[in-house]
CSV table of C-alpha atoms in Angstrom, one decimal:
chain,number,residue,atom,x,y,z
A,1,MET,CA,-22.9,-78.6,-7.3
A,2,HIS,CA,-26.4,-79.5,-8.5
A,3,GLN,CA,-27.4,-75.8,-8.3
A,4,GLN,CA,-24.3,-74.9,-10.3
A,5,ARG,CA,-25.3,-77.3,-13.0
A,6,ARG,CA,-28.9,-76.1,-13.0
A,7,ALA,CA,-27.7,-72.4,-13.3
A,8,ARG,CA,-25.4,-73.3,-16.2
A,9,THR,CA,-28.2,-75.2,-18.0
A,10,LEU,CA,-30.5,-72.3,-17.4
A,11,PHE,CA,-27.9,-69.8,-18.7
A,12,GLY,CA,-27.4,-71.9,-21.9
A,13,VAL,CA,-31.2,-72.1,-22.5
A,14,LEU,CA,-31.6,-68.4,-22.1
A,15,LEU,CA,-28.8,-67.6,-24.5
A,16,PHE,CA,-30.4,-70.0,-27.0
A,17,VAL,CA,-33.7,-68.1,-26.6
A,18,ALA,CA,-31.9,-64.8,-27.1
A,19,LEU,CA,-30.4,-66.1,-30.4
A,20,VAL,CA,-33.8,-67.4,-31.5
A,21,LEU,CA,-35.3,-63.9,-30.9
A,22,VAL,CA,-32.5,-62.3,-32.9
A,23,THR,CA,-33.2,-64.7,-35.8
A,24,ILE,CA,-36.9,-64.1,-35.7
A,25,ASP,CA,-36.4,-60.3,-35.7
A,26,PHE,CA,-34.0,-60.6,-38.7
A,27,ARG,CA,-36.3,-62.8,-40.7
A,28,GLY,CA,-39.4,-60.8,-39.8
A,29,GLY,CA,-38.1,-57.6,-41.3
A,30,GLU,CA,-40.2,-54.4,-41.0
A,31,ASP,CA,-43.7,-55.0,-39.6
A,32,GLY,CA,-42.7,-58.5,-38.5
A,33,PRO,CA,-43.7,-60.1,-35.2
A,34,ALA,CA,-40.9,-58.2,-33.3
A,35,ASP,CA,-42.2,-54.9,-34.5
A,36,ARG,CA,-45.8,-55.8,-33.7
A,37,LEU,CA,-44.6,-56.8,-30.2
A,38,ARG,CA,-42.8,-53.5,-29.8
A,39,SER,CA,-45.9,-51.6,-30.9
A,40,GLY,CA,-47.9,-53.5,-28.3
A,41,VAL,CA,-45.4,-52.6,-25.5
A,42,THR,CA,-45.5,-48.9,-26.6
A,43,VAL,CA,-49.3,-49.0,-26.3
A,44,ILE,CA,-49.1,-50.5,-22.8
A,45,MET,CA,-46.2,-48.5,-21.5
A,46,ARG,CA,-47.3,-45.1,-22.9
A,47,PRO,CA,-49.9,-44.2,-20.2
A,48,ILE,CA,-47.5,-45.4,-17.5
A,49,GLN,CA,-44.6,-43.5,-18.8
A,50,ASP,CA,-46.8,-40.5,-19.4
A,51,GLY,CA,-48.0,-40.5,-15.8
A,52,VAL,CA,-44.5,-41.0,-14.4
A,53,ALA,CA,-43.1,-38.4,-16.7
A,54,THR,CA,-45.6,-35.9,-15.4
A,55,LEU,CA,-44.8,-36.8,-11.8
A,56,VAL,CA,-41.0,-36.8,-12.0
A,57,ARG,CA,-40.6,-34.0,-14.5
A,58,PRO,CA,-40.2,-31.4,-11.7
A,59,PHE,CA,-37.3,-33.5,-10.3
A,60,GLY,CA,-35.8,-33.7,-13.7
A,61,ASP,CA,-36.2,-30.0,-14.1
A,62,LEU,CA,-34.6,-29.5,-10.7
A,63,GLY,CA,-31.6,-31.5,-11.6
A,64,GLY,CA,-31.4,-29.7,-14.9
A,65,GLY,CA,-31.7,-26.4,-13.2
A,66,PHE,CA,-28.9,-27.3,-10.7
A,67,ARG,CA,-26.7,-28.3,-13.6
A,68,ASP,CA,-27.5,-25.0,-15.3
A,69,VAL,CA,-26.5,-23.0,-12.2
A,70,VAL,CA,-23.2,-24.9,-12.1
A,71,SER,CA,-22.5,-24.1,-15.8
A,72,THR,CA,-24.0,-20.6,-15.9
A,73,ARG,CA,-20.9,-19.1,-17.4
A,74,ALA,CA,-20.8,-21.6,-20.3
A,75,GLU,CA,-24.6,-21.1,-20.7
A,76,ASN,CA,-24.2,-17.3,-21.0
A,77,GLN,CA,-21.6,-17.7,-23.6
A,78,ARG,CA,-23.7,-20.1,-25.6
A,79,LEU,CA,-26.7,-17.8,-25.4
A,80,ARG,CA,-24.6,-14.9,-26.6
A,81,GLU,CA,-23.5,-17.0,-29.6
A,82,GLN,CA,-27.1,-18.0,-30.1
A,83,VAL,CA,-28.2,-14.3,-30.3
A,84,THR,CA,-25.6,-13.7,-32.9
A,85,ASN,CA,-26.7,-16.7,-34.9
A,86,LEU,CA,-30.3,-15.7,-34.6
A,87,GLU,CA,-29.5,-12.3,-35.9
A,88,ALA,CA,-27.8,-14.0,-38.9
A,89,ARG,CA,-30.7,-16.4,-39.3
A,90,ARG,CA,-33.1,-13.5,-39.4
A,91,SER,CA,-31.2,-11.8,-42.2
A,92,SER,CA,-31.0,-15.2,-44.1
A,93,SER,CA,-34.7,-15.7,-43.6
A,94,VAL,CA,-35.5,-12.3,-45.2
A,95,ASP,CA,-33.3,-13.2,-48.1
A,96,LEU,CA,-35.0,-16.6,-48.4
A,97,GLU,CA,-38.5,-15.0,-48.3
A,98,ARG,CA,-37.5,-12.6,-51.1
A,99,GLU,CA,-36.1,-15.5,-53.2
A,100,ASN,CA,-39.2,-17.6,-52.5
A,101,ARG,CA,-41.5,-14.8,-53.6
A,102,GLN,CA,-39.6,-14.4,-56.8
A,103,LEU,CA,-39.6,-18.1,-57.7
A,104,ARG,CA,-43.3,-18.4,-56.9
A,105,ASP,CA,-44.1,-15.5,-59.1
A,106,LEU,CA,-41.9,-17.0,-61.8
A,107,LEU,CA,-43.6,-20.4,-61.8
A,108,ALA,CA,-47.1,-19.0,-61.1
A,109,MET,CA,-47.4,-21.6,-58.4
A,110,GLN,CA,-49.3,-21.3,-55.2
A,111,GLY,CA,-46.8,-21.2,-52.4
A,112,ARG,CA,-47.1,-23.6,-49.6
A,113,THR,CA,-45.8,-21.5,-46.8
A,114,GLU,CA,-47.6,-23.1,-43.9
A,115,LEU,CA,-46.8,-26.5,-42.5
A,116,GLU,CA,-49.7,-28.5,-41.1
A,117,THR,CA,-48.6,-29.9,-37.8
A,118,VAL,CA,-49.8,-31.8,-34.8
A,119,THR,CA,-48.5,-30.9,-31.4
A,120,ALA,CA,-47.2,-33.8,-29.3
A,121,ARG,CA,-45.8,-34.3,-25.8
A,122,THR,CA,-42.7,-36.3,-25.2
A,123,VAL,CA,-43.5,-39.3,-23.0
A,124,ALA,CA,-40.2,-41.2,-22.8
A,125,LEU,CA,-36.8,-41.9,-24.3
A,126,ALA,CA,-35.4,-45.3,-25.3
A,127,PRO,CA,-33.5,-47.0,-22.5
A,128,SER,CA,-30.5,-47.8,-24.6
A,129,SER,CA,-27.3,-45.7,-24.6
A,130,PHE,CA,-27.0,-46.2,-28.3
A,131,GLU,CA,-30.4,-45.2,-29.5
A,132,TRP,CA,-31.7,-41.7,-29.4
A,133,THR,CA,-35.5,-42.1,-29.8
A,134,ILE,CA,-38.5,-40.6,-28.0
A,135,THR,CA,-42.0,-41.7,-27.5
A,136,ILE,CA,-44.7,-39.1,-28.2
A,137,ASP,CA,-48.4,-39.1,-27.2
A,138,VAL,CA,-49.8,-38.9,-30.7
A,139,GLY,CA,-50.2,-41.7,-33.2
A,140,ALA,CA,-52.2,-43.0,-36.2
A,141,ASP,CA,-55.5,-41.8,-34.7
A,142,ASP,CA,-54.0,-38.2,-35.0
A,143,GLY,CA,-53.0,-38.7,-38.6
A,144,ILE,CA,-49.4,-39.6,-37.9
A,145,GLU,CA,-47.6,-41.8,-40.4
A,146,ARG,CA,-44.1,-43.3,-40.5
A,147,ASP,CA,-41.3,-41.0,-41.8
A,148,MET,CA,-43.1,-37.7,-41.0
A,149,PRO,CA,-40.7,-35.0,-39.9
A,150,VAL,CA,-40.7,-33.8,-36.3
A,151,ILE,CA,-39.7,-30.3,-35.3
A,152,ASP,CA,-39.8,-27.9,-32.4
A,153,GLY,CA,-39.5,-24.2,-31.9
A,154,ASP,CA,-35.7,-24.5,-32.4
A,155,GLY,CA,-35.6,-26.7,-35.5
A,156,LEU,CA,-35.3,-30.2,-36.7
A,157,VAL,CA,-36.0,-32.9,-34.0
A,158,GLY,CA,-36.2,-36.1,-36.1
A,159,ARG,CA,-38.6,-38.3,-38.0
A,160,VAL,CA,-41.3,-40.8,-37.0
A,161,ILE,CA,-40.2,-44.4,-37.2
A,162,GLN,CA,-43.0,-46.3,-35.5
A,163,VAL,CA,-46.7,-45.6,-35.2
A,164,THR,CA,-49.3,-47.1,-33.0
A,165,PRO,CA,-52.9,-45.8,-32.6
A,166,GLY,CA,-52.1,-43.5,-29.7
A,167,ALA,CA,-48.3,-43.1,-29.6
A,168,SER,CA,-45.3,-42.9,-31.9
A,169,ARG,CA,-41.6,-43.3,-31.7
A,170,VAL,CA,-39.4,-40.7,-33.2
A,171,LEU,CA,-35.8,-41.2,-34.3
A,172,LEU,CA,-33.9,-38.1,-33.1
A,173,SER,CA,-31.6,-36.3,-35.5
A,174,ILE,CA,-28.6,-37.0,-33.3
A,175,ASP,CA,-29.0,-40.7,-33.5
A,176,PRO,CA,-26.2,-42.4,-35.5
A,177,ASN,CA,-28.8,-44.0,-37.8
A,178,PHE,CA,-30.3,-40.6,-38.7
A,179,SER,CA,-29.5,-38.9,-42.0
A,180,ALA,CA,-31.0,-36.0,-43.9
A,181,ALA,CA,-30.3,-33.8,-46.8
A,182,SER,CA,-29.0,-30.4,-45.8
A,183,ARG,CA,-27.6,-27.2,-47.1
A,184,THR,CA,-25.9,-24.1,-45.7
A,185,ALA,CA,-28.3,-21.1,-45.6
A,186,ARG,CA,-25.5,-18.6,-46.6
A,187,THR,CA,-24.0,-20.2,-49.6
A,188,GLY,CA,-26.5,-23.0,-50.5
A,189,GLU,CA,-23.8,-25.8,-50.3
A,190,ILE,CA,-25.5,-29.1,-50.0
A,191,GLY,CA,-24.6,-32.5,-48.4
A,192,PRO,CA,-26.0,-35.2,-46.2
A,193,ILE,CA,-25.9,-34.6,-42.5
A,194,ASP,CA,-25.7,-37.5,-40.0
A,195,GLY,CA,-26.3,-37.9,-36.3
A,196,ARG,CA,-23.3,-39.1,-34.2
A,197,GLY,CA,-25.1,-39.9,-30.9
A,198,GLY,CA,-25.0,-36.5,-29.3
A,199,ASP,CA,-23.5,-33.1,-30.1
A,200,PRO,CA,-22.2,-32.5,-32.8
A,201,MET,CA,-23.8,-33.8,-36.0
A,202,VAL,CA,-21.6,-34.3,-39.0
A,203,MET,CA,-22.3,-32.9,-42.5
A,204,ARG,CA,-20.2,-33.9,-45.6
A,205,PRO,CA,-20.5,-31.3,-48.3
A,206,LEU,CA,-20.8,-32.8,-51.8
A,207,ASP,CA,-18.3,-30.2,-53.0
A,208,PRO,CA,-15.1,-30.6,-51.0
A,209,ASP,CA,-14.1,-27.1,-51.8
A,210,ALA,CA,-17.5,-25.7,-50.6
A,211,ASP,CA,-17.5,-22.3,-49.0
A,212,ILE,CA,-18.5,-23.2,-45.4
A,213,GLU,CA,-17.4,-21.3,-42.3
A,214,VAL,CA,-17.8,-21.7,-38.6
A,215,GLY,CA,-21.1,-20.1,-37.6
A,216,ASP,CA,-22.9,-20.9,-40.9
A,217,GLU,CA,-26.5,-22.1,-40.4
A,218,LEU,CA,-27.6,-25.4,-41.8
A,219,VAL,CA,-31.2,-26.1,-42.9
A,220,THR,CA,-32.9,-29.1,-44.4
A,221,SER,CA,-32.9,-29.5,-48.1
A,222,SER,CA,-35.2,-31.5,-50.5
A,223,TYR,CA,-32.4,-32.8,-52.7
A,224,GLN,CA,-31.9,-36.6,-53.0
A,225,GLY,CA,-35.7,-37.0,-52.6
A,226,GLY,CA,-35.3,-36.3,-48.9
A,227,VAL,CA,-38.4,-36.7,-46.6
A,228,PHE,CA,-38.0,-33.4,-44.9
A,229,PRO,CA,-39.5,-30.1,-46.0
A,230,ALA,CA,-36.7,-27.7,-47.1
A,231,GLY,CA,-35.7,-24.9,-44.8
A,232,ILE,CA,-36.1,-26.4,-41.4
A,233,PRO,CA,-33.2,-25.1,-39.2
A,234,ILE,CA,-30.8,-27.9,-38.1
A,235,GLY,CA,-27.8,-26.2,-36.4
A,236,THR,CA,-24.7,-24.1,-36.8
A,237,VAL,CA,-21.3,-25.1,-38.1
A,238,SER,CA,-19.0,-25.4,-35.1
A,239,GLU,CA,-15.9,-26.8,-36.9
A,240,VAL,CA,-14.8,-27.6,-40.4
A,241,VAL,CA,-12.5,-30.6,-40.3
A,242,GLU,CA,-10.1,-31.2,-43.2
A,243,THR,CA,-9.7,-34.9,-43.7
A,244,GLY,CA,-6.7,-36.6,-45.2
A,245,SER,CA,-8.4,-37.0,-48.5
A,246,ARG,CA,-8.9,-34.0,-50.8
A,247,LEU,CA,-12.3,-35.5,-51.9
A,248,THR,CA,-14.1,-35.2,-48.5
A,249,ARG,CA,-14.5,-32.7,-45.8
A,250,GLU,CA,-16.3,-33.1,-42.4
A,251,VAL,CA,-18.3,-30.2,-41.1
A,252,GLN,CA,-19.3,-30.5,-37.4
A,253,VAL,CA,-22.7,-29.0,-36.7
A,254,SER,CA,-24.1,-28.1,-33.3
A,255,PRO,CA,-27.9,-28.7,-33.4
A,256,PHE,CA,-30.2,-25.8,-32.4
A,257,VAL,CA,-32.5,-28.3,-30.5
A,258,ASP,CA,-31.7,-29.1,-26.9
A,259,PHE,CA,-32.4,-32.8,-26.9
A,260,THR,CA,-32.2,-33.1,-23.2
A,261,ARG,CA,-35.2,-30.7,-22.8
A,262,LEU,CA,-37.6,-32.1,-25.4
A,263,ASP,CA,-41.0,-31.4,-23.9
A,264,HIS,CA,-43.4,-30.5,-26.7
A,265,VAL,CA,-42.7,-31.2,-30.4
A,266,LEU,CA,-44.6,-30.7,-33.7
A,267,VAL,CA,-45.2,-33.5,-36.2
A,268,VAL,CA,-45.3,-32.1,-39.7
A,269,LEU,CA,-48.2,-33.6,-41.6
A,270,THR,CA,-47.7,-31.8,-44.9
A,271,GLY,CA,-45.0,-31.8,-47.4
A,272,GLY,CA,-42.2,-29.2,-47.7
A,273,VAL,CA,-42.5,-25.5,-48.2
A,274,ALA,CA,-40.1,-25.6,-51.1
A,275,GLU,CA,-40.8,-29.0,-52.6
A,276,VAL,CA,-41.5,-28.7,-56.3
A,277,PRO,CA,-44.2,-31.2,-57.3
A,278,PRO,CA,-43.7,-33.5,-60.3
A,279,PHE,CA,-44.1,-31.6,-63.6
A,280,GLU,CA,-46.1,-32.7,-66.5
A,281,GLY,CA,-45.3,-32.2,-70.1
A,282,THR,CA,-41.5,-32.0,-69.6
A,283,GLU,CA,-40.6,-34.0,-72.7
A,284,GLY,CA,-37.8,-32.5,-74.6
A,285,ILE,CA,-36.7,-30.2,-71.8
A,286,GLU,CA,-33.2,-30.6,-70.6
A,287,PHE,CA,-32.4,-30.7,-66.9
A,288,THR,CA,-29.0,-29.6,-65.8
A,289,ARG,CA,-27.6,-30.0,-62.3
A,290,PRO,CA,-26.4,-28.7,-60.0
A,291,ASP,CA,-26.6,-25.1,-61.1
A,292,VAL,CA,-29.9,-25.4,-62.9
A,293,ALA,CA,-32.3,-27.8,-61.2
A,294,VAL,CA,-35.6,-27.4,-62.9
A,295,THR,CA,-36.7,-26.1,-66.3
A,296,ASN,CA,-40.4,-26.3,-66.9
A,297,GLU,CA,-43.6,-24.9,-68.0
A,298,PRO,CA,-45.9,-25.2,-65.0
A,299,ASP,CA,-49.2,-24.7,-66.5
A,300,ALA,CA,-50.6,-24.4,-70.0
A,301,ALA,CA,-52.1,-21.0,-69.1
A,302,ASP,CA,-48.6,-19.7,-68.2
A,303,ALA,CA,-47.0,-21.3,-71.3
A,304,ASP,CA,-45.7,-17.9,-72.5
A,305,LEU,CA,-43.0,-18.1,-69.9
A,306,ASP,CA,-39.9,-19.0,-71.9
A,307,GLU,CA,-37.3,-21.5,-70.8
A,308,GLU,CA,-34.8,-19.1,-69.5
A,309,ASP,CA,-37.4,-17.4,-67.3
A,310,THR,CA,-38.3,-20.6,-65.6
A,311,GLU,CA,-34.9,-21.7,-64.6
A,312,LEU,CA,-34.4,-21.9,-60.9
A,313,GLN,CA,-30.9,-21.0,-59.8
A,314,ASP,CA,-31.1,-23.0,-56.7
A,315,GLY,CA,-28.7,-25.9,-56.4
A,316,ASP,CA,-30.7,-28.1,-54.1
A,317,ASP,CA,-34.0,-28.8,-55.9
A,318,GLY,CA,-34.1,-32.2,-57.3
A,319,GLY,CA,-35.4,-33.0,-60.8
A,320,PRO,CA,-38.9,-34.3,-61.3
A,321,ASP,CA,-37.8,-37.9,-61.0
A,322,GLU,CA,-36.3,-37.2,-57.6
A,323,ASP,CA,-39.4,-35.4,-56.4
A,324,ALA,CA,-41.5,-38.3,-57.6
A,325,ASP,CA,-39.3,-40.6,-55.6
A,326,ALA,CA,-39.7,-38.3,-52.6
A,327,ASP,CA,-43.4,-38.4,-52.8
A,328,ALA,CA,-43.3,-42.2,-53.3
A,329,GLU,CA,-41.1,-42.5,-50.2
A,330,ARG,CA,-43.7,-40.6,-48.2
A,331,GLY,CA,-46.4,-42.7,-49.6
A,332,THR,CA,-48.2,-39.7,-51.1
B,1,MET,CA,-39.3,-68.0,-4.7
B,2,SER,CA,-42.3,-66.8,-2.8
B,3,LEU,CA,-45.1,-64.9,-4.6
B,4,GLY,CA,-44.4,-61.7,-2.6
B,5,ARG,CA,-40.7,-61.9,-3.6
B,6,LEU,CA,-41.6,-62.6,-7.2
B,7,LEU,CA,-43.9,-59.6,-7.4
B,8,VAL,CA,-41.5,-57.3,-5.7
B,9,THR,CA,-38.7,-58.3,-8.0
B,10,LEU,CA,-40.9,-57.9,-11.1
B,11,LEU,CA,-42.0,-54.5,-9.8
B,12,SER,CA,-38.4,-53.4,-9.3
B,13,VAL,CA,-37.5,-54.3,-12.9
B,14,LEU,CA,-40.6,-52.5,-14.3
B,15,THR,CA,-40.0,-49.4,-12.1
B,16,ALA,CA,-36.4,-49.3,-13.2
B,17,ALA,CA,-37.5,-49.4,-16.9
B,18,VAL,CA,-40.0,-46.6,-16.4
B,19,LEU,CA,-37.6,-44.4,-14.5
B,20,GLN,CA,-34.9,-45.0,-17.0
B,21,THR,CA,-37.1,-43.9,-19.9
B,22,ALA,CA,-39.1,-41.2,-18.2
B,23,LEU,CA,-36.9,-39.6,-15.5
B,24,PHE,CA,-33.2,-40.0,-16.5
B,25,PRO,CA,-33.4,-38.4,-19.9
B,26,ALA,CA,-33.5,-35.1,-18.0
B,27,LEU,CA,-30.6,-36.2,-15.7
B,28,THR,CA,-27.8,-37.2,-18.0
B,29,LEU,CA,-24.2,-37.5,-17.1
B,30,LEU,CA,-21.8,-36.4,-20.0
B,31,GLY,CA,-24.9,-36.8,-22.2
B,32,PHE,CA,-25.6,-40.4,-21.1
B,33,ARG,CA,-28.2,-42.0,-18.8
B,34,PRO,CA,-27.5,-44.7,-16.3
B,35,ASP,CA,-28.6,-48.3,-17.0
B,36,LEU,CA,-31.0,-48.8,-14.1
B,37,LEU,CA,-32.2,-52.1,-15.4
B,38,LEU,CA,-28.6,-53.4,-15.4
B,39,LEU,CA,-28.2,-52.2,-11.9
B,40,VAL,CA,-31.3,-54.0,-10.7
B,41,VAL,CA,-30.2,-57.2,-12.3
B,42,LEU,CA,-26.8,-56.7,-10.6
B,43,ALA,CA,-28.5,-56.3,-7.2
B,44,ILE,CA,-30.6,-59.4,-7.7
B,45,ALA,CA,-27.7,-61.5,-8.9
B,46,LEU,CA,-25.6,-60.4,-5.9
B,47,ARG,CA,-28.3,-61.5,-3.5
B,48,GLU,CA,-29.6,-64.6,-5.2
B,49,GLY,CA,-26.9,-66.1,-7.3
B,50,PRO,CA,-26.3,-67.0,-11.0
B,51,ALA,CA,-29.7,-68.7,-11.8
B,52,SER,CA,-31.8,-65.8,-10.6
B,53,GLY,CA,-29.3,-63.3,-12.1
B,54,ALA,CA,-29.7,-65.0,-15.5
B,55,VAL,CA,-33.5,-65.2,-15.4
B,56,TRP,CA,-34.1,-61.7,-14.3
B,57,GLY,CA,-31.3,-60.5,-16.6
B,58,ALA,CA,-33.2,-62.1,-19.5
B,59,LEU,CA,-36.4,-60.4,-18.5
B,60,ALA,CA,-34.8,-57.0,-18.1
B,61,GLY,CA,-33.0,-57.5,-21.4
B,62,LEU,CA,-36.3,-58.4,-23.1
B,63,LEU,CA,-37.9,-55.2,-21.7
B,64,THR,CA,-35.0,-53.2,-23.0
B,65,ASP,CA,-35.3,-54.9,-26.4
B,66,LEU,CA,-39.0,-54.0,-26.5
B,67,LEU,CA,-38.5,-50.4,-25.6
B,68,VAL,CA,-35.9,-49.7,-28.3
B,69,THR,CA,-36.5,-49.7,-32.0
B,70,GLN,CA,-33.2,-50.0,-33.9
B,71,ALA,CA,-31.4,-52.9,-32.2
B,72,PRO,CA,-32.6,-56.4,-32.9
B,73,LEU,CA,-34.9,-58.2,-30.4
B,74,GLY,CA,-32.9,-60.6,-28.3
B,75,LEU,CA,-29.8,-58.5,-28.0
B,76,GLY,CA,-30.7,-57.1,-24.6
B,77,VAL,CA,-31.6,-60.7,-23.5
B,78,LEU,CA,-28.2,-61.9,-24.6
B,79,VAL,CA,-26.2,-59.2,-22.8
B,80,PHE,CA,-28.3,-58.8,-19.6
B,81,THR,CA,-28.4,-62.6,-19.2
B,82,GLY,CA,-24.7,-62.8,-19.5
B,83,VAL,CA,-24.1,-60.0,-16.9
B,84,GLY,CA,-26.7,-61.4,-14.5
B,85,TYR,CA,-25.1,-64.9,-14.7
B,86,GLY,CA,-21.5,-63.6,-14.5
B,87,VAL,CA,-22.2,-61.4,-11.5
B,88,GLY,CA,-24.0,-64.3,-9.8
B,89,GLN,CA,-21.0,-66.6,-10.4
B,90,ALA,CA,-18.6,-63.9,-9.0
B,91,ARG,CA,-20.7,-63.6,-5.8
B,92,PRO,CA,-19.0,-66.4,-3.7
B,93,TYR,CA,-15.6,-64.8,-4.3
B,94,LEU,CA,-16.7,-61.4,-2.8
B,95,ALA,CA,-15.9,-60.7,0.8
B,96,PRO,CA,-19.1,-60.6,2.9
B,97,GLY,CA,-20.0,-57.1,3.9
B,98,SER,CA,-17.6,-55.5,1.5
B,99,VAL,CA,-18.6,-52.1,0.3
B,100,SER,CA,-16.0,-51.6,-2.4
B,101,ALA,CA,-16.6,-54.9,-4.2
B,102,PRO,CA,-20.2,-54.3,-5.2
B,103,LEU,CA,-19.3,-50.8,-6.4
B,104,LEU,CA,-16.4,-52.2,-8.4
B,105,LEU,CA,-18.8,-54.8,-9.9
B,106,ALA,CA,-21.3,-52.0,-10.7
B,107,PHE,CA,-18.6,-50.1,-12.6
B,108,VAL,CA,-17.2,-53.2,-14.4
B,109,SER,CA,-20.6,-54.6,-15.3
B,110,GLY,CA,-21.8,-51.2,-16.5
B,111,ALA,CA,-18.8,-50.8,-18.8
B,112,ILE,CA,-18.9,-54.4,-20.1
B,113,GLY,CA,-22.7,-54.5,-20.4
B,114,THR,CA,-22.8,-51.2,-22.3
B,115,ALA,CA,-19.8,-51.9,-24.5
B,116,GLY,CA,-21.1,-55.4,-25.2
B,117,TYR,CA,-24.6,-54.1,-26.1
B,118,GLY,CA,-23.2,-51.4,-28.4
B,119,ALA,CA,-20.7,-53.7,-30.1
B,120,LEU,CA,-23.3,-56.3,-30.8
B,121,ALA,CA,-25.9,-53.7,-31.9
B,122,SER,CA,-23.3,-52.5,-34.4
B,123,LEU,CA,-22.5,-56.0,-35.6
B,124,LEU,CA,-26.0,-57.4,-35.7
B,125,GLY,CA,-28.3,-54.5,-36.2
B,126,GLU,CA,-28.4,-51.3,-38.2
B,127,ASP,CA,-26.8,-49.2,-35.5
B,128,ARG,CA,-23.9,-47.2,-36.7
B,129,VAL,CA,-22.0,-47.1,-33.4
B,130,THR,CA,-18.5,-45.6,-33.6
B,131,SER,CA,-15.7,-46.7,-31.4
B,132,THR,CA,-15.6,-43.3,-29.8
B,133,LEU,CA,-19.2,-43.4,-29.0
B,134,LEU,CA,-18.8,-46.9,-27.6
B,135,LEU,CA,-16.0,-45.8,-25.3
B,136,GLN,CA,-17.8,-42.7,-24.1
B,137,ALA,CA,-21.0,-44.5,-23.4
B,138,SER,CA,-19.4,-47.4,-21.6
B,139,LEU,CA,-17.4,-45.1,-19.3
B,140,ALA,CA,-20.3,-42.7,-18.7
B,141,VAL,CA,-22.8,-45.5,-17.9
B,142,ALA,CA,-20.2,-47.3,-15.7
B,143,LEU,CA,-19.6,-44.1,-13.7
B,144,TYR,CA,-23.2,-43.2,-13.4
B,145,ASN,CA,-24.1,-46.8,-12.4
B,146,THR,CA,-21.4,-46.8,-9.7
B,147,LEU,CA,-22.8,-43.5,-8.3
B,148,LEU,CA,-26.4,-44.9,-8.2
B,149,ALA,CA,-25.4,-48.4,-7.0
B,150,PRO,CA,-25.6,-47.7,-3.2
B,151,ILE,CA,-29.2,-46.4,-3.6
B,152,VAL,CA,-30.4,-49.2,-5.9
B,153,PHE,CA,-28.6,-51.9,-3.8
B,154,GLY,CA,-30.1,-50.4,-0.7
B,155,VAL,CA,-33.6,-50.4,-2.0
B,156,VAL,CA,-33.4,-53.9,-3.4
B,157,ARG,CA,-31.9,-55.2,-0.1
B,158,ARG,CA,-34.7,-53.6,2.0
B,159,LEU,CA,-37.3,-55.0,-0.4
B,160,PHE,CA,-35.8,-58.5,-0.2
B,161,GLU,CA,-35.5,-58.4,3.5
B,162,ARG,CA,-39.2,-57.4,3.7
B,163,PHE,CA,-40.2,-60.1,1.3
B,164,PRO,CA,-37.8,-63.0,2.1
B,165,GLY,CA,-37.5,-65.9,-0.3
B,166,PRO,CA,-35.7,-69.3,-0.1
B,167,SER,CA,-32.0,-68.8,-0.3
B,168,ALA,CA,-30.6,-69.5,-3.7
B,169,ARG,CA,-27.0,-69.2,-2.7
B,170,VAL,CA,-24.6,-71.2,-4.9
B,171,ASP,CA,-21.2,-71.8,-3.6
């Protein structure tokens, strides 16, 4: 009886401690004591998780291999579809390159076609069933900053949400808290894309009558002052769901990245390939969206370009204010 | 609790956390991983009663809180303490030597613990957890925990037999 009372008291005290911790976390906000504590644990756990991950990865691969053998038929089908999509992606890339070349010539801007990246190894995933984050083995010492995009050979992986000197945590793009600006590669339809805790992701086109078909490829876009460089592959449309309302439509997207096999990733240190920097001397020039995103004279030396020549017929580029916001968001 | 038992229990909780974050991401079931920390808390509570269940539940919950980024700190402590205490309280009502009862508890605690954590994360934190995701995760984790329960319970039982502590049985 005495032990029962003791257990009950202990239980009450621990629940009280839990509520105090929740309150401290809420009041602390970003970079509060809770975040600092988490950073400390990441620093301590990183080498342990790194060592264990190296040791147990063959077992994980074995399990994954067995699962693959069981589902060989489905995998074959998926790979065939992937080949088809890659063929389509190659053709859309050629078109994008041509368009990019034209726009650069038109604006007399030096194109930023290379992304400066840092290679990182995945050390661990979050233990929660409701959080899709990974810990990577690079941090502030390697030039990593919060909100930097993370990609791999297949496409968009996520963005950095916590940085310590030697490790960082990355919010994966399938996490329900993840959101990014996106557009279809074929038609340029834009809309935010959100994670749903696994496959598929969901994109909501801004135009409910947008021309989007199953198999269309989605890439990141720089509209809405997004933090991601434009043009990073996200996934392919697997289903277009008509909702009850005529004002919205849900597009389900299968990501290119296999999030169960994230081994090495790239953290993008530089800005986007198609980001247009803030313009100077734009007084008196009208900006029209969405068809005409930017009208500008980029340089005094190139001032003889008239207004019509400098219009970009690309619906996803934000105006200068949005680009300035994007830069401010990244802290640049 | 003897020092040996204390260290072994602490090591079990830490090992579960490391395996859950480093090994099981590659071994998912229906896209979800088991909750090894919850299973270890369950095994401790079943052997030692509600007081130990609550204390080690709080520690495992704190570890979970520190290894996640989105959910508020203290949420794991709240849920794991509740599961540890609840299972410890249910222990006197289980038939001694029963095989099915611990497995049933593993399933039920996995489902309740996961659903409770997800629902509270959605209410208190910034997590946008949909009801579909909540249901899928709860069922998948409950199933995975039930499959792994014999292994985890067996390991914890062997460790506790090797490092015996004073009985904390509460009837």
